Amino acid sequence: MVEKEGDRLTRLVNDVLDLNKIESGKVDWQYREVDVEELINNSVSLVMGQFTSKPDVDLKVEIDSGLPLLHADSDRMTQVLINLLSNAGKFTEKGLVRVRAYATRDGLIRIEVIDTGRGIPREELHSIFDKFQQVRQGDTLRSTLQGTGLGLAISRNIIEHHGGHIWAESELNKGTAVIIELPLLFIPSDKVLHPESEDEAAPLVLIVDDDSGQRHYLSNLLRRAGYRTITASDGGSALRMARQHTPDLITMDIVMPGMDGRETLEWLRKDETLRETPVIILSVLSEDENQPPADAIISKPVTPQKLLNTVKSLLKK
């Protein structure tokens, strides 16, 4: 018992130090072009021993062929996948753990770790990525608390550092899916020009989208083209930022929780200062599907050159 508790405390200390390094910006990130299939297969091989002790649990890998290379820190991404696979195996006594990877219509890489285990209560889904949070399974709490409660917090920090998004979907007694979405076009934060070092004369673009990966993708694309950018994740934040910074142009997603793109555009057109600001709608809807009256509409997935040409054209009036 002393030995097991010593091992647990050692893991806890290591995880605390690891999370502290990430949050304080002291990690030396090693970015390179990463083959997604190789990344996943390597991570699966490292957890295979855990699954050999569970003959009633199958581990399957499904990866779309021809996935583009991902600009990422391979070791850190492996750390995330090992954590997700280990969790899935830990809480699945019978059935299947499946890893899927494919490209989305929005130009993101999506990785899913899906299990048929005991699941997570709905009210705990959003808190499991917080520090020291572990799933409470009624009277089985004591027997299931085997980790440090930091693995998912570390994973979230790593994914968000890569400009991505991670979340969980689950149903009790039916299983859990942990989903990662990562942008292909990603510039690490230490490589991106910060506002104080940017050309203050460059046009300012406000990017409004509830998807963090899409915000990073568009921001990096426009910054590389010489524009300054600010971002907002919903309509209310977009209006506040637009009134505060008076952007030269706005890109607007349509489908967002709360105040959606249509309502946000209506408020912009009522504002005396902002009513003439060009707005580009970026939408999964086709151009003839009840689109709001914006200055331009571009269907998702967004083609980089089409977006840049449209931005340039609108700024030149």
mmCIF file of C-alpha atoms in Angstrom:
data_model
loop_
_atom_site.group_PDB
_atom_site.id
_atom_site.type_symbol
_atom_site.label_atom_id
_atom_site.label_comp_id
_atom_site.label_asym_id
_atom_site.label_seq_id
_atom_site.Cartn_x
_atom_site.Cartn_y
_atom_site.Cartn_z
ATOM 1 C CA MET A 1 0.000 0.000 0.000
ATOM 2 C CA VAL A 2 2.863 2.390 0.860
ATOM 3 C CA GLU A 3 4.552 1.593 -2.468
ATOM 4 C CA LYS A 4 1.360 2.170 -4.452
ATOM 5 C CA GLU A 5 0.684 5.468 -2.677
ATOM 6 C CA GLY A 6 4.287 6.536 -3.299
ATOM 7 C CA ASP A 7 3.879 5.868 -7.024
ATOM 8 C CA ARG A 8 0.604 7.784 -7.065
ATOM 9 C CA LEU A 9 2.126 10.808 -5.323
ATOM 10 C CA THR A 10 5.085 10.754 -7.716
ATOM 11 C CA ARG A 11 2.695 10.849 -10.692
ATOM 12 C CA LEU A 12 0.753 13.646 -9.018
ATOM 13 C CA VAL A 13 3.855 15.782 -8.478
ATOM 14 C CA ASN A 14 5.026 15.170 -12.059
ATOM 15 C CA ASP A 15 1.623 16.113 -13.456
ATOM 16 C CA VAL A 16 1.437 19.267 -11.325
ATOM 17 C CA LEU A 17 4.893 20.326 -12.531
ATOM 18 C CA ASP A 18 3.999 19.499 -16.130
ATOM 19 C CA LEU A 19 0.760 21.512 -16.015
ATOM 20 C CA ASN A 20 2.513 24.424 -14.319
ATOM 21 C CA LYS A 21 5.167 24.507 -17.064
ATOM 22 C CA ILE A 22 2.517 24.565 -19.793
ATOM 23 C CA GLU A 23 0.417 27.253 -18.119
ATOM 24 C CA SER A 24 3.430 29.470 -17.389
ATOM 25 C CA GLY A 25 4.763 29.202 -20.939
ATOM 26 C CA LYS A 26 7.983 27.413 -19.948
ATOM 27 C CA VAL A 27 7.561 24.408 -22.255
ATOM 28 C CA ASP A 28 9.988 24.166 -25.166
ATOM 29 C CA TRP A 29 7.533 23.159 -27.886
ATOM 30 C CA GLN A 30 9.090 21.151 -30.724
ATOM 31 C CA TYR A 31 6.904 21.726 -33.775
ATOM 32 C CA ARG A 32 7.305 19.724 -36.957
ATOM 33 C CA GLU A 33 5.190 18.217 -39.718
ATOM 34 C CA VAL A 34 3.501 15.152 -38.178
ATOM 35 C CA ASP A 35 1.888 12.217 -39.975
ATOM 36 C CA VAL A 36 -1.456 11.729 -38.179
ATOM 37 C CA GLU A 37 -1.614 8.008 -38.943
ATOM 38 C CA GLU A 38 1.892 7.467 -37.586
ATOM 39 C CA LEU A 39 1.100 9.561 -34.507
ATOM 40 C CA ILE A 40 -2.014 7.523 -33.673
ATOM 41 C CA ASN A 41 -0.493 4.113 -34.398
ATOM 42 C CA ASN A 42 2.515 4.936 -32.217
ATOM 43 C CA SER A 43 0.246 6.029 -29.352
ATOM 44 C CA VAL A 44 -1.865 2.869 -29.688
ATOM 45 C CA SER A 45 1.239 0.667 -29.527
ATOM 46 C CA LEU A 46 2.292 2.356 -26.282
ATOM 47 C CA VAL A 47 -0.993 1.501 -24.511
ATOM 48 C CA MET A 48 -1.434 -1.966 -25.987
ATOM 49 C CA GLY A 49 -0.243 -3.621 -22.765
ATOM 50 C CA GLN A 50 -3.183 -2.144 -20.878
ATOM 51 C CA PHE A 51 -5.613 -3.766 -23.314
ATOM 52 C CA THR A 52 -3.962 -7.203 -23.371
ATOM 53 C CA SER A 53 -5.083 -7.597 -19.751
ATOM 54 C CA LYS A 54 -8.692 -6.969 -20.861
ATOM 55 C CA PRO A 55 -9.618 -9.735 -23.329
ATOM 56 C CA ASP A 56 -13.238 -8.549 -23.463
ATOM 57 C CA VAL A 57 -12.223 -5.113 -24.797
ATOM 58 C CA ASP A 58 -11.249 -4.661 -28.456
ATOM 59 C CA LEU A 59 -9.071 -1.750 -29.583
ATOM 60 C CA LYS A 60 -9.683 -0.590 -33.148
ATOM 61 C CA VAL A 61 -8.122 2.155 -35.261
ATOM 62 C CA GLU A 62 -9.883 3.852 -38.194
ATOM 63 C CA ILE A 63 -7.858 6.496 -40.044
ATOM 64 C CA ASP A 64 -8.864 8.056 -43.353
ATOM 65 C CA SER A 65 -6.213 7.692 -46.013
ATOM 66 C CA GLY A 66 -4.436 10.734 -47.414
ATOM 67 C CA LEU A 67 -4.749 12.971 -44.357
ATOM 68 C CA PRO A 68 -2.563 16.089 -44.649
ATOM 69 C CA LEU A 69 0.400 16.545 -42.333
ATOM 70 C CA LEU A 70 -0.270 18.261 -39.012
ATOM 71 C CA HIS A 71 2.021 21.009 -37.685
ATOM 72 C CA ALA A 72 2.391 19.930 -34.064
ATOM 73 C CA ASP A 73 4.622 18.848 -31.200
ATOM 74 C CA SER A 74 4.631 15.087 -31.736
ATOM 75 C CA ASP A 75 5.618 14.158 -28.178
ATOM 76 C CA ARG A 76 2.940 16.348 -26.602
ATOM 77 C CA MET A 77 0.255 15.074 -28.968
ATOM 78 C CA THR A 78 1.304 11.506 -28.149
ATOM 79 C CA GLN A 79 0.924 12.401 -24.458
ATOM 80 C CA VAL A 80 -2.675 13.514 -25.113
ATOM 81 C CA LEU A 81 -3.599 10.371 -27.074
ATOM 82 C CA ILE A 82 -2.051 8.027 -24.508
ATOM 83 C CA ASN A 83 -4.038 9.765 -21.780
ATOM 84 C CA LEU A 84 -7.323 9.467 -23.709
ATOM 85 C CA LEU A 85 -6.722 5.842 -24.668
ATOM 86 C CA SER A 86 -5.721 4.929 -21.111
ATOM 87 C CA ASN A 87 -8.864 6.554 -19.718
ATOM 88 C CA ALA A 88 -11.046 4.764 -22.256
ATOM 89 C CA GLY A 89 -9.461 1.421 -21.403
ATOM 90 C CA LYS A 90 -9.647 2.038 -17.674
ATOM 91 C CA PHE A 91 -13.414 2.618 -17.677
ATOM 92 C CA THR A 92 -14.383 -0.033 -20.249
ATOM 93 C CA GLU A 93 -14.754 -3.581 -18.979
ATOM 94 C CA LYS A 94 -16.409 -5.039 -22.064
ATOM 95 C CA GLY A 95 -16.893 -3.940 -25.641
ATOM 96 C CA LEU A 96 -14.816 -1.598 -27.760
ATOM 97 C CA VAL A 97 -12.386 1.311 -27.693
ATOM 98 C CA ARG A 98 -12.122 2.935 -31.103
ATOM 99 C CA VAL A 99 -9.852 5.668 -32.465
ATOM 100 C CA ARG A 100 -11.036 7.579 -35.534
ATOM 101 C CA ALA A 101 -9.230 10.295 -37.512
ATOM 102 C CA TYR A 102 -10.483 12.226 -40.518
ATOM 103 C CA ALA A 103 -10.594 15.701 -42.062
ATOM 104 C CA THR A 104 -13.712 17.833 -41.569
ATOM 105 C CA ARG A 105 -15.419 20.062 -44.125
ATOM 106 C CA ASP A 106 -14.007 23.068 -42.262
ATOM 107 C CA GLY A 107 -10.442 21.976 -42.999
ATOM 108 C CA LEU A 108 -9.729 20.624 -39.511
ATOM 109 C CA ILE A 109 -8.240 17.310 -38.395
ATOM 110 C CA ARG A 110 -10.686 15.506 -36.101
ATOM 111 C CA ILE A 111 -9.555 12.699 -33.788
ATOM 112 C CA GLU A 112 -12.116 10.765 -31.735
ATOM 113 C CA VAL A 113 -11.476 8.264 -28.934
ATOM 114 C CA ILE A 114 -14.741 6.370 -28.408
ATOM 115 C CA ASP A 115 -15.471 3.688 -25.822
ATOM 116 C CA THR A 116 -18.417 1.553 -24.731
ATOM 117 C CA GLY A 117 -17.655 1.986 -21.039
ATOM 118 C CA ARG A 118 -19.656 3.226 -18.087
ATOM 119 C CA GLY A 119 -20.012 6.783 -19.385
ATOM 120 C CA ILE A 120 -19.953 10.168 -17.663
ATOM 121 C CA PRO A 121 -22.909 11.917 -16.012
ATOM 122 C CA ARG A 122 -24.137 14.834 -18.141
ATOM 123 C CA GLU A 123 -23.591 17.355 -15.350
ATOM 124 C CA GLU A 124 -19.880 16.426 -15.145
ATOM 125 C CA LEU A 125 -19.025 16.581 -18.857
ATOM 126 C CA HIS A 126 -17.799 20.178 -18.787
ATOM 127 C CA SER A 127 -15.820 19.875 -15.545
ATOM 128 C CA ILE A 128 -13.752 16.764 -16.349
ATOM 129 C CA PHE A 129 -11.142 18.928 -18.082
ATOM 130 C CA ASP A 130 -10.627 21.022 -14.941
ATOM 131 C CA LYS A 131 -7.771 20.376 -12.524
ATOM 132 C CA PHE A 132 -8.221 17.516 -10.038
ATOM 133 C CA GLN A 133 -11.611 16.538 -11.471
ATOM 134 C CA GLN A 134 -12.479 12.845 -11.664
ATOM 135 C CA VAL A 135 -15.742 11.206 -12.607
ATOM 136 C CA ARG A 136 -17.928 10.247 -9.673
ATOM 137 C CA GLN A 137 -19.616 6.889 -10.196
ATOM 138 C CA GLY A 138 -21.966 6.671 -7.218
ATOM 139 C CA ASP A 139 -20.610 4.215 -4.654
ATOM 140 C CA THR A 140 -17.751 3.180 -6.949
ATOM 141 C CA LEU A 141 -15.880 6.468 -6.534
ATOM 142 C CA ARG A 142 -13.119 5.071 -4.358
ATOM 143 C CA SER A 143 -12.361 2.157 -6.665
ATOM 144 C CA THR A 144 -12.256 4.266 -9.832
ATOM 145 C CA LEU A 145 -10.044 7.134 -8.660
ATOM 146 C CA GLN A 146 -6.807 5.685 -9.997
ATOM 147 C CA GLY A 147 -5.281 8.761 -11.629
ATOM 148 C CA THR A 148 -4.206 12.222 -10.503
ATOM 149 C CA GLY A 149 -7.159 14.151 -11.904
ATOM 150 C CA LEU A 150 -4.787 16.229 -14.062
ATOM 151 C CA GLY A 151 -4.489 14.197 -17.256
ATOM 152 C CA LEU A 152 -7.434 15.809 -19.038
ATOM 153 C CA ALA A 153 -6.480 19.293 -17.820
ATOM 154 C CA ILE A 154 -3.003 18.788 -19.295
ATOM 155 C CA SER A 155 -4.535 17.424 -22.498
ATOM 156 C CA ARG A 156 -6.802 20.450 -22.839
ATOM 157 C CA ASN A 157 -3.867 22.832 -22.405
ATOM 158 C CA ILE A 158 -1.837 20.984 -25.048
ATOM 159 C CA ILE A 159 -4.691 20.938 -27.564
ATOM 160 C CA GLU A 160 -5.586 24.591 -27.018
ATOM 161 C CA HIS A 161 -1.909 25.538 -27.351
ATOM 162 C CA HIS A 162 -2.082 23.978 -30.819
ATOM 163 C CA GLY A 163 -5.072 26.167 -31.661
ATOM 164 C CA GLY A 164 -7.491 23.268 -31.257
ATOM 165 C CA HIS A 165 -10.507 22.292 -29.215
ATOM 166 C CA ILE A 166 -11.242 19.215 -27.067
ATOM 167 C CA TRP A 167 -14.546 18.124 -25.550
ATOM 168 C CA ALA A 168 -16.443 15.020 -24.401
ATOM 169 C CA GLU A 169 -19.803 13.525 -25.286
ATOM 170 C CA SER A 170 -21.230 10.694 -23.204
ATOM 171 C CA GLU A 171 -24.241 8.683 -22.119
ATOM 172 C CA LEU A 172 -24.275 6.737 -18.855
ATOM 173 C CA ASN A 173 -23.761 2.993 -19.280
ATOM 174 C CA LYS A 174 -23.356 3.399 -23.033
ATOM 175 C CA GLY A 175 -19.951 4.988 -23.434
ATOM 176 C CA THR A 176 -17.957 8.158 -23.985
ATOM 177 C CA ALA A 177 -16.398 9.949 -26.938
ATOM 178 C CA VAL A 178 -13.582 12.444 -26.434
ATOM 179 C CA ILE A 179 -13.171 14.575 -29.535
ATOM 180 C CA ILE A 180 -10.229 16.694 -30.679
ATOM 181 C CA GLU A 181 -10.270 19.160 -33.553
ATOM 182 C CA LEU A 182 -7.019 20.706 -34.750
ATOM 183 C CA PRO A 183 -6.361 23.317 -37.446
ATOM 184 C CA LEU A 184 -3.872 22.412 -40.179
ATOM 185 C CA LEU A 185 -2.693 25.986 -40.688
ATOM 186 C CA PHE A 186 -1.377 26.826 -37.220
ATOM 187 C CA ILE A 187 1.310 29.300 -36.167
ATOM 188 C CA PRO A 188 2.526 28.812 -32.557
ATOM 189 C CA SER A 189 1.807 31.822 -30.360
ATOM 190 C CA ASP A 190 5.512 32.634 -30.052
ATOM 191 C CA LYS A 191 5.713 32.872 -33.852
ATOM 192 C CA VAL A 192 2.690 35.159 -34.299
ATOM 193 C CA LEU A 193 3.050 38.914 -34.299
ATOM 194 C CA HIS A 194 1.431 40.367 -31.196
ATOM 195 C CA PRO A 195 -0.624 43.556 -31.494
ATOM 196 C CA GLU A 196 2.078 45.754 -29.963
ATOM 197 C CA SER A 197 4.631 44.570 -32.560
ATOM 198 C CA GLU A 198 2.303 44.716 -35.574
ATOM 199 C CA ASP A 199 2.010 47.449 -38.168
ATOM 200 C CA GLU A 200 -0.640 49.694 -36.612
ATOM 201 C CA ALA A 201 -1.565 50.946 -40.075
ATOM 202 C CA ALA A 202 -2.560 47.439 -41.210
ATOM 203 C CA PRO A 203 -6.335 46.878 -41.524
ATOM 204 C CA LEU A 204 -7.949 45.284 -38.469
ATOM 205 C CA VAL A 205 -10.208 42.259 -39.048
ATOM 206 C CA LEU A 206 -12.638 40.984 -36.402
ATOM 207 C CA ILE A 207 -13.182 37.209 -36.723
ATOM 208 C CA VAL A 208 -16.423 35.923 -35.193
ATOM 209 C CA ASP A 209 -16.836 32.149 -34.867
ATOM 210 C CA ASP A 210 -17.828 29.854 -31.982
ATOM 211 C CA ASP A 211 -15.274 27.236 -33.115
ATOM 212 C CA SER A 212 -11.821 27.919 -31.637
ATOM 213 C CA GLY A 213 -10.050 25.954 -34.366
ATOM 214 C CA GLN A 214 -11.741 28.037 -37.071
ATOM 215 C CA ARG A 215 -10.824 31.280 -35.262
ATOM 216 C CA HIS A 216 -7.158 30.254 -35.100
ATOM 217 C CA TYR A 217 -7.174 29.130 -38.723
ATOM 218 C CA LEU A 218 -8.639 32.397 -40.013
ATOM 219 C CA SER A 219 -6.516 34.544 -37.701
ATOM 220 C CA ASN A 220 -3.275 32.874 -38.782
ATOM 221 C CA LEU A 221 -4.261 33.065 -42.446
ATOM 222 C CA LEU A 222 -5.021 36.789 -42.281
ATOM 223 C CA ARG A 223 -1.982 37.630 -40.148
ATOM 224 C CA ARG A 224 0.271 35.923 -42.659
ATOM 225 C CA ALA A 225 -1.308 38.137 -45.321
ATOM 226 C CA GLY A 226 -0.417 41.290 -43.352
ATOM 227 C CA TYR A 227 -3.636 42.064 -41.484
ATOM 228 C CA ARG A 228 -4.158 42.597 -37.776
ATOM 229 C CA THR A 229 -6.829 40.374 -36.181
ATOM 230 C CA ILE A 230 -8.995 40.148 -33.101
ATOM 231 C CA THR A 231 -11.471 37.331 -32.417
ATOM 232 C CA ALA A 232 -14.815 36.749 -30.733
ATOM 233 C CA SER A 233 -16.613 33.467 -29.989
ATOM 234 C CA ASP A 234 -20.223 34.710 -30.008
ATOM 235 C CA GLY A 235 -22.431 37.551 -31.166
ATOM 236 C CA GLY A 236 -22.498 39.446 -27.889
ATOM 237 C CA SER A 237 -18.691 39.462 -27.597
ATOM 238 C CA ALA A 238 -18.434 40.461 -31.256
ATOM 239 C CA LEU A 239 -20.579 43.563 -30.727
ATOM 240 C CA ARG A 240 -18.583 44.609 -27.657
ATOM 241 C CA MET A 241 -15.244 44.159 -29.442
ATOM 242 C CA ALA A 242 -16.475 45.904 -32.589
ATOM 243 C CA ARG A 243 -17.585 48.940 -30.577
ATOM 244 C CA GLN A 244 -14.305 48.975 -28.644
ATOM 245 C CA HIS A 245 -11.864 48.474 -31.555
ATOM 246 C CA THR A 246 -13.820 49.638 -34.657
ATOM 247 C CA PRO A 247 -12.480 46.970 -37.065
ATOM 248 C CA ASP A 248 -12.029 47.652 -40.780
ATOM 249 C CA LEU A 249 -13.775 44.387 -41.692
ATOM 250 C CA ILE A 250 -15.645 41.541 -39.950
ATOM 251 C CA THR A 251 -15.907 37.851 -40.832
ATOM 252 C CA MET A 252 -19.043 36.309 -39.348
ATOM 253 C CA ASP A 253 -20.120 32.730 -38.742
ATOM 254 C CA ILE A 254 -23.883 32.177 -39.004
ATOM 255 C CA VAL A 255 -24.569 29.237 -36.677
ATOM 256 C CA MET A 256 -23.499 30.203 -33.142
ATOM 257 C CA PRO A 257 -25.061 29.600 -29.718
ATOM 258 C CA GLY A 258 -26.916 32.521 -28.172
ATOM 259 C CA MET A 259 -26.859 35.489 -30.535
ATOM 260 C CA ASP A 260 -26.242 33.975 -33.982
ATOM 261 C CA GLY A 261 -24.670 35.625 -37.009
ATOM 262 C CA ARG A 262 -27.949 36.964 -38.435
ATOM 263 C CA GLU A 263 -28.925 38.763 -35.233
ATOM 264 C CA THR A 264 -25.385 40.079 -34.749
ATOM 265 C CA LEU A 265 -25.398 41.496 -38.278
ATOM 266 C CA GLU A 266 -28.738 43.206 -37.627
ATOM 267 C CA TRP A 267 -27.292 44.950 -34.556
ATOM 268 C CA LEU A 268 -24.170 45.980 -36.488
ATOM 269 C CA ARG A 269 -26.323 47.593 -39.190
ATOM 270 C CA LYS A 270 -28.192 49.585 -36.520
ATOM 271 C CA ASP A 271 -24.983 51.003 -35.016
ATOM 272 C CA GLU A 272 -24.086 54.409 -36.488
ATOM 273 C CA THR A 273 -20.344 53.772 -36.150
ATOM 274 C CA LEU A 274 -20.335 50.207 -37.480
ATOM 275 C CA ARG A 275 -23.160 50.112 -40.040
ATOM 276 C CA GLU A 276 -20.760 50.691 -42.978
ATOM 277 C CA THR A 277 -18.195 48.109 -41.810
ATOM 278 C CA PRO A 278 -17.862 45.376 -44.479
ATOM 279 C CA VAL A 279 -19.055 41.967 -43.256
ATOM 280 C CA ILE A 280 -18.169 38.635 -44.851
ATOM 281 C CA ILE A 281 -20.490 35.772 -43.934
ATOM 282 C CA LEU A 282 -18.704 32.400 -43.674
ATOM 283 C CA SER A 283 -21.382 29.736 -43.773
ATOM 284 C CA VAL A 284 -21.984 26.019 -44.293
ATOM 285 C CA LEU A 285 -25.221 27.017 -46.057
ATOM 286 C CA SER A 286 -25.196 27.381 -49.813
ATOM 287 C CA GLU A 287 -25.363 30.937 -51.112
ATOM 288 C CA ASP A 288 -29.068 30.683 -51.991
ATOM 289 C CA GLU A 289 -30.230 29.326 -48.611
ATOM 290 C CA ASN A 290 -31.755 32.342 -46.850
ATOM 291 C CA GLN A 291 -28.451 34.105 -46.224
ATOM 292 C CA PRO A 292 -28.481 37.484 -44.414
ATOM 293 C CA PRO A 293 -27.692 40.655 -46.398
ATOM 294 C CA ALA A 294 -23.941 40.821 -45.906
ATOM 295 C CA ASP A 295 -21.310 42.424 -48.167
ATOM 296 C CA ALA A 296 -20.053 38.991 -49.227
ATOM 297 C CA ILE A 297 -20.793 35.327 -48.559
ATOM 298 C CA ILE A 298 -18.240 32.510 -48.661
ATOM 299 C CA SER A 299 -19.259 28.903 -48.169
ATOM 300 C CA LYS A 300 -17.341 26.699 -45.747
ATOM 301 C CA PRO A 301 -14.846 25.109 -45.996
ATOM 302 C CA VAL A 302 -13.145 28.424 -46.671
ATOM 303 C CA THR A 303 -10.660 28.519 -49.547
ATOM 304 C CA PRO A 304 -7.722 30.712 -48.400
ATOM 305 C CA GLN A 305 -7.229 32.575 -51.672
ATOM 306 C CA LYS A 306 -10.954 33.266 -52.087
ATOM 307 C CA LEU A 307 -11.131 34.731 -48.582
ATOM 308 C CA LEU A 308 -8.026 36.896 -49.079
ATOM 309 C CA ASN A 309 -9.265 38.159 -52.450
ATOM 310 C CA THR A 310 -12.656 39.015 -50.938
ATOM 311 C CA VAL A 311 -11.111 40.824 -47.965
ATOM 312 C CA LYS A 312 -8.824 42.827 -50.258
ATOM 313 C CA SER A 313 -11.693 43.733 -52.576
ATOM 314 C CA LEU A 314 -13.999 44.910 -49.768
ATOM 315 C CA LEU A 315 -11.302 46.980 -48.070
ATOM 316 C CA LYS A 316 -10.684 48.738 -51.385
ATOM 317 C CA LYS A 317 -14.450 49.383 -51.637
#
